[in-house]
mmCIF file of C-alpha atoms in Angstrom:
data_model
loop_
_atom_site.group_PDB
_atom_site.id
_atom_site.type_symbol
_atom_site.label_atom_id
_atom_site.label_comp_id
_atom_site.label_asym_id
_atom_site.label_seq_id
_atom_site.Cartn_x
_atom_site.Cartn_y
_atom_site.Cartn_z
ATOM 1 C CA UNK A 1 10.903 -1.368 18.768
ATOM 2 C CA UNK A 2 10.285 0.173 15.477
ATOM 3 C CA UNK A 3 10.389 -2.147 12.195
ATOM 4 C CA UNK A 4 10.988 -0.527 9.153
ATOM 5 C CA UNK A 5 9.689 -2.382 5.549
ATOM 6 C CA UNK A 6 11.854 -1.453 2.870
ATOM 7 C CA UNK A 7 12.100 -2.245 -0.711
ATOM 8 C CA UNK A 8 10.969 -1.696 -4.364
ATOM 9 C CA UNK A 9 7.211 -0.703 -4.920
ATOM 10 C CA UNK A 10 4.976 -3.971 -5.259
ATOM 11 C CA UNK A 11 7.361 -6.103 -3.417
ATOM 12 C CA UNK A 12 4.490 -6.465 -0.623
ATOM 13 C CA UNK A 13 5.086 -3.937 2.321
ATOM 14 C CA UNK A 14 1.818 -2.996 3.032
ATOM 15 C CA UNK A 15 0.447 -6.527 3.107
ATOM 16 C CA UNK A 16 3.759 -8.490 4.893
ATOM 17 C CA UNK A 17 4.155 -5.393 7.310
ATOM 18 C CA UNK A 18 0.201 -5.969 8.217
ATOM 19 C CA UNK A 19 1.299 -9.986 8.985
ATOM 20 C CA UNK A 20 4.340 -8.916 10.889
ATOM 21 C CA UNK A 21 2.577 -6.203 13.013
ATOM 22 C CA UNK A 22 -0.571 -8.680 14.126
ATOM 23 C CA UNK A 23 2.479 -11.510 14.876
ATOM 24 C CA UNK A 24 3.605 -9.079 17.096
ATOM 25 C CA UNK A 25 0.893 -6.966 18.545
ATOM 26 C CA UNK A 26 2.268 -3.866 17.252
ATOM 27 C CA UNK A 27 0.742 -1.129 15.199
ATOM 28 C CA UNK A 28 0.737 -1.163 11.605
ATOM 29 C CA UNK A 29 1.259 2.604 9.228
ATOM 30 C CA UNK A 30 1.603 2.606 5.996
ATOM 31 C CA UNK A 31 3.835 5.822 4.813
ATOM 32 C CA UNK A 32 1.888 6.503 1.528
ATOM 33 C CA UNK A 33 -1.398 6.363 3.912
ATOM 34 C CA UNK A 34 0.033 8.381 6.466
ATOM 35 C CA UNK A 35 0.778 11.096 4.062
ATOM 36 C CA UNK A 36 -2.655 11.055 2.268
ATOM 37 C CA UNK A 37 -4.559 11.135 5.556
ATOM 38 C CA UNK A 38 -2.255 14.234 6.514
ATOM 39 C CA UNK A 39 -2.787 16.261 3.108
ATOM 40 C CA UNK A 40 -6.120 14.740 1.884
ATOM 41 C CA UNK A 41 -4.882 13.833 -1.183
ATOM 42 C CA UNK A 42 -3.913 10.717 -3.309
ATOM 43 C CA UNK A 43 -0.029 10.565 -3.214
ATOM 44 C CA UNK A 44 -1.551 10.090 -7.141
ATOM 45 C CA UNK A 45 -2.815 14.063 -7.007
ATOM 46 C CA UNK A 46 0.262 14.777 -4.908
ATOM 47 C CA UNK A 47 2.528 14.252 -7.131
ATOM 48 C CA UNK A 48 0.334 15.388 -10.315
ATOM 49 C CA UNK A 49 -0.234 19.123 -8.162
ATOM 50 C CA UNK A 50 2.828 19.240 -5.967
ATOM 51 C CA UNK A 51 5.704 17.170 -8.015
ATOM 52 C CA UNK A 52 7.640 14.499 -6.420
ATOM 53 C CA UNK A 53 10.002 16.660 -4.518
ATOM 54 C CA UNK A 54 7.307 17.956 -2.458
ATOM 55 C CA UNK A 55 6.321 14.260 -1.699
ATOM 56 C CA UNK A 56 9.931 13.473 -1.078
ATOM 57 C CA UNK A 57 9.841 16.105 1.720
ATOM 58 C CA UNK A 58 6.889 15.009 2.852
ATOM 59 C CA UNK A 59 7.911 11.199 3.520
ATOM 60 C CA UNK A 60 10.991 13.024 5.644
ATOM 61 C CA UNK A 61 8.302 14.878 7.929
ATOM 62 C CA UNK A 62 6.086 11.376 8.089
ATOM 63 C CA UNK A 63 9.608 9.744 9.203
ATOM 64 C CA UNK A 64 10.044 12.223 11.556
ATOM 65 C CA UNK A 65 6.833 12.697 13.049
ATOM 66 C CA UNK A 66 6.299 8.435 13.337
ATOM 67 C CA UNK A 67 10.016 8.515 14.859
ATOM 68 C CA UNK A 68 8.025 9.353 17.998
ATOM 69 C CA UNK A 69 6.373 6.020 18.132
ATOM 70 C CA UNK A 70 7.049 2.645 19.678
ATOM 71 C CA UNK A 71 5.932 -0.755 18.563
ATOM 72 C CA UNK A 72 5.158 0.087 15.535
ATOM 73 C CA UNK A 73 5.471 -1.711 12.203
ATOM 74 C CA UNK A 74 6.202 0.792 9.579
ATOM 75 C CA UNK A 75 5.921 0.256 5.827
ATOM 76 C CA UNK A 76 7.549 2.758 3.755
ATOM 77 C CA UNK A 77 6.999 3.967 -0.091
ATOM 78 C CA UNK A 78 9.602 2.827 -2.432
ATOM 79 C CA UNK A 79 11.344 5.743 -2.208
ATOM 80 C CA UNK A 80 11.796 7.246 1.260
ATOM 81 C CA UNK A 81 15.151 5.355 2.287
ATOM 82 C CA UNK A 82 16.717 7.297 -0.775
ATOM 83 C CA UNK A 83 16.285 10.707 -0.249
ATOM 84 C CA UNK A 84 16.870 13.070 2.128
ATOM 85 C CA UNK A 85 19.237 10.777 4.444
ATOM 86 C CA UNK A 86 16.098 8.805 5.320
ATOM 87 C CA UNK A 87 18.059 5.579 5.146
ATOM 88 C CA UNK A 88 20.525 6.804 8.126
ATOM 89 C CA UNK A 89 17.578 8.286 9.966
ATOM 90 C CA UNK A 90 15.705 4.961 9.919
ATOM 91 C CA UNK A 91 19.214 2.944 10.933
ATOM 92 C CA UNK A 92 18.954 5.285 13.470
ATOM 93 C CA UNK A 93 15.463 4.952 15.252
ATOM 94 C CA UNK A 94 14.331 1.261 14.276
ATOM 95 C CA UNK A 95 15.038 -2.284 12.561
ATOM 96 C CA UNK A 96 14.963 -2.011 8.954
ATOM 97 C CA UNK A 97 13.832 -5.000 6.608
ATOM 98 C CA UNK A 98 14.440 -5.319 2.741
ATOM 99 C CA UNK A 99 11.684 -7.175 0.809
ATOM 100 C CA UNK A 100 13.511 -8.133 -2.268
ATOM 101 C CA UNK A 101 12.093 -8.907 -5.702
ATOM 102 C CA UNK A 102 13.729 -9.079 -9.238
ATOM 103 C CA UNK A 103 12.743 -6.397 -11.890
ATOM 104 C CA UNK A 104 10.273 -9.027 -13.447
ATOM 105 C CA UNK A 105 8.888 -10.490 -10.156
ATOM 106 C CA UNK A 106 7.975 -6.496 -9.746
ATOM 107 C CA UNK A 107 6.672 -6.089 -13.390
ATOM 108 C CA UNK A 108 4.390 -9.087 -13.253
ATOM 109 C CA UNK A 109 3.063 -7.753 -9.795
ATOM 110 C CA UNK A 110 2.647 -3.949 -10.940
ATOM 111 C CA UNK A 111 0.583 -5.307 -14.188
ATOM 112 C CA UNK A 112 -1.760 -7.807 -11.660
ATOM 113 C CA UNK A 113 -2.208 -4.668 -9.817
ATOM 114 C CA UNK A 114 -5.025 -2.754 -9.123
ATOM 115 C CA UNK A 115 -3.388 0.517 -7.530
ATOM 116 C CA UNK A 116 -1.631 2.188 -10.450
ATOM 117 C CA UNK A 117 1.491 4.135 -9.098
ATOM 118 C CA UNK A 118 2.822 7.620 -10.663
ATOM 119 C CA UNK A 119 6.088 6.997 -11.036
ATOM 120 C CA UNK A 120 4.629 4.126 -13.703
ATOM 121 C CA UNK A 121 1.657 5.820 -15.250
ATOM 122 C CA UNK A 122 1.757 5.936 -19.069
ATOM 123 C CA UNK A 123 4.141 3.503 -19.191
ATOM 124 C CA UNK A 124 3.836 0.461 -21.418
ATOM 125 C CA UNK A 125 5.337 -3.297 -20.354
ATOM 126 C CA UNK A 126 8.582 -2.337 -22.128
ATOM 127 C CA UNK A 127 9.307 1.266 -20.701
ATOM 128 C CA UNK A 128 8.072 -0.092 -17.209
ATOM 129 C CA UNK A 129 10.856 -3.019 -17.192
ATOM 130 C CA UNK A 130 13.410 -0.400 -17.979
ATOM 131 C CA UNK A 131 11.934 2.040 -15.332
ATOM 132 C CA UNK A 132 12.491 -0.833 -12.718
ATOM 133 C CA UNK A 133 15.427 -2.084 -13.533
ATOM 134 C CA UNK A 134 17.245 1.284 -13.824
ATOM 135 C CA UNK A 135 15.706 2.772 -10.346
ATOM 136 C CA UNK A 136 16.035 -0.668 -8.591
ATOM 137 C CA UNK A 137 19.635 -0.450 -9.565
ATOM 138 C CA UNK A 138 19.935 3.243 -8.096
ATOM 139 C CA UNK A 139 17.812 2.832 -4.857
ATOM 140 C CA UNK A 140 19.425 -1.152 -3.792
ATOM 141 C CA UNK A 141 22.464 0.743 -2.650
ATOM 142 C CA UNK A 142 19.786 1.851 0.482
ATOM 143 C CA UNK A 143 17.569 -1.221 0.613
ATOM 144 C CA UNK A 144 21.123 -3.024 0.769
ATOM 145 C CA UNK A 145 21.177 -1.401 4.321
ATOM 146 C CA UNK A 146 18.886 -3.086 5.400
ATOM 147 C CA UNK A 147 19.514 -5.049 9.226
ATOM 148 C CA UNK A 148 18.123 -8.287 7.087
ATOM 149 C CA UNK A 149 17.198 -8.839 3.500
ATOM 150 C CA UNK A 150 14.873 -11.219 2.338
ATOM 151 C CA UNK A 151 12.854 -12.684 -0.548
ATOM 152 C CA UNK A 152 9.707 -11.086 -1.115
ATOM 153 C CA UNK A 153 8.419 -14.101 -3.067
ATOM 154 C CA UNK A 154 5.942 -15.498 -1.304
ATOM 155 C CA UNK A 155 6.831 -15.491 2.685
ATOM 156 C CA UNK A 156 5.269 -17.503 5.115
ATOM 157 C CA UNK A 157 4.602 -16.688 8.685
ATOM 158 C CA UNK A 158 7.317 -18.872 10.150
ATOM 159 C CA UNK A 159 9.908 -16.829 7.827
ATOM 160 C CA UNK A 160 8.579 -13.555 9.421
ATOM 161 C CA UNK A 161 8.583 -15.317 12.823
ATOM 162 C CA UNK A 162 12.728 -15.890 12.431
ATOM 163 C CA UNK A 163 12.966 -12.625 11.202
ATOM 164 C CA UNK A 164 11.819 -10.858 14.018
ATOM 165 C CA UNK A 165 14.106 -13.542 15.873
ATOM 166 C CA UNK A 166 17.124 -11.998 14.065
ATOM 167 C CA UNK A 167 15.914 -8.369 14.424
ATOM 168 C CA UNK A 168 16.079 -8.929 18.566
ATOM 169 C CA UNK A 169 19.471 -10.557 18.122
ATOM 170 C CA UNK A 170 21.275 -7.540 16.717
#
């Protein structure tokens, strides 16, 4: 089986996919990683030298290429079920989860953060809350495809243990 993480930036991929793939023995990749091991570069530098549609295509070849793997807990960025069809590729090949946080739940975690993201550099509190809301709005229409959606709040083990309960169901 291949699990698919889903959802907003901040909203805790990386860290719940990690959980769910040791809970299940599987491998854990991160997409953002995967890319930057591939090209050497920050996705940061990526999108500063290449621009975001190059990254775009990029996290299409990464789907592609990890489409040949099994057992595999997959975290994507923000992004990739948006473009390029990626959302109907990864109904296709695996389980998808949403990991759903409100516009402010996101803020609060993007300003803790340590890891600033491109897509909110140079931003101030204000601009970043509109950013947010207004691409959360665009890109829920994909995370909304998700096999199951769930709170990103603050998920315990047990939660991720029904999860995968409901992912074998379907």
């Amino acid at each position: 089986m291949r699990i698919f993480l889903i959802g907003f930036m901040y909203c805790g991929k990386t860290t719940i996919g990690k959980k769910l793939s040791k809970l299940l023995g599987y491998e854990f990749i991160d997409t953002d990683s995967y890319i930057e091991n591939k090209l050497n570069k920050s996705v940061t530098e990526i999108f500063a030298q290449e621009g975001e549609t190059f990254f775009r295509e990029q996290e299409s070849l990464c789907l592609q290429e990890l489409s040949q793997r099994e057992n595999v807990v997959i975290s994507t960025g923000g992004g990739l079920p948006c473009f390029n069809s990626n959302m109907d590729k990864i109904k296709e090949i695996g389980k998808s989860i949403y990991l759903k946080l409100t516009p402010t739940q996101i803020l609060s975690r993007a300003e803790k953060s340590k890891r600033p993201r491109p897509l909110l550099a140079n931003k101030n509190s204000e601009e970043k809350l509109q950013y947010i809301t207004s691409t959360l709005q665009e890109r829920e229409k994909f995370y909304l495809q998700a096999d199951v959606c769930i709170s990103a709040l603050s998920l315990t083990n047990f939660e991720l243990e029904m999860t995968i309960e409901e992912l074998k169901k379907e």
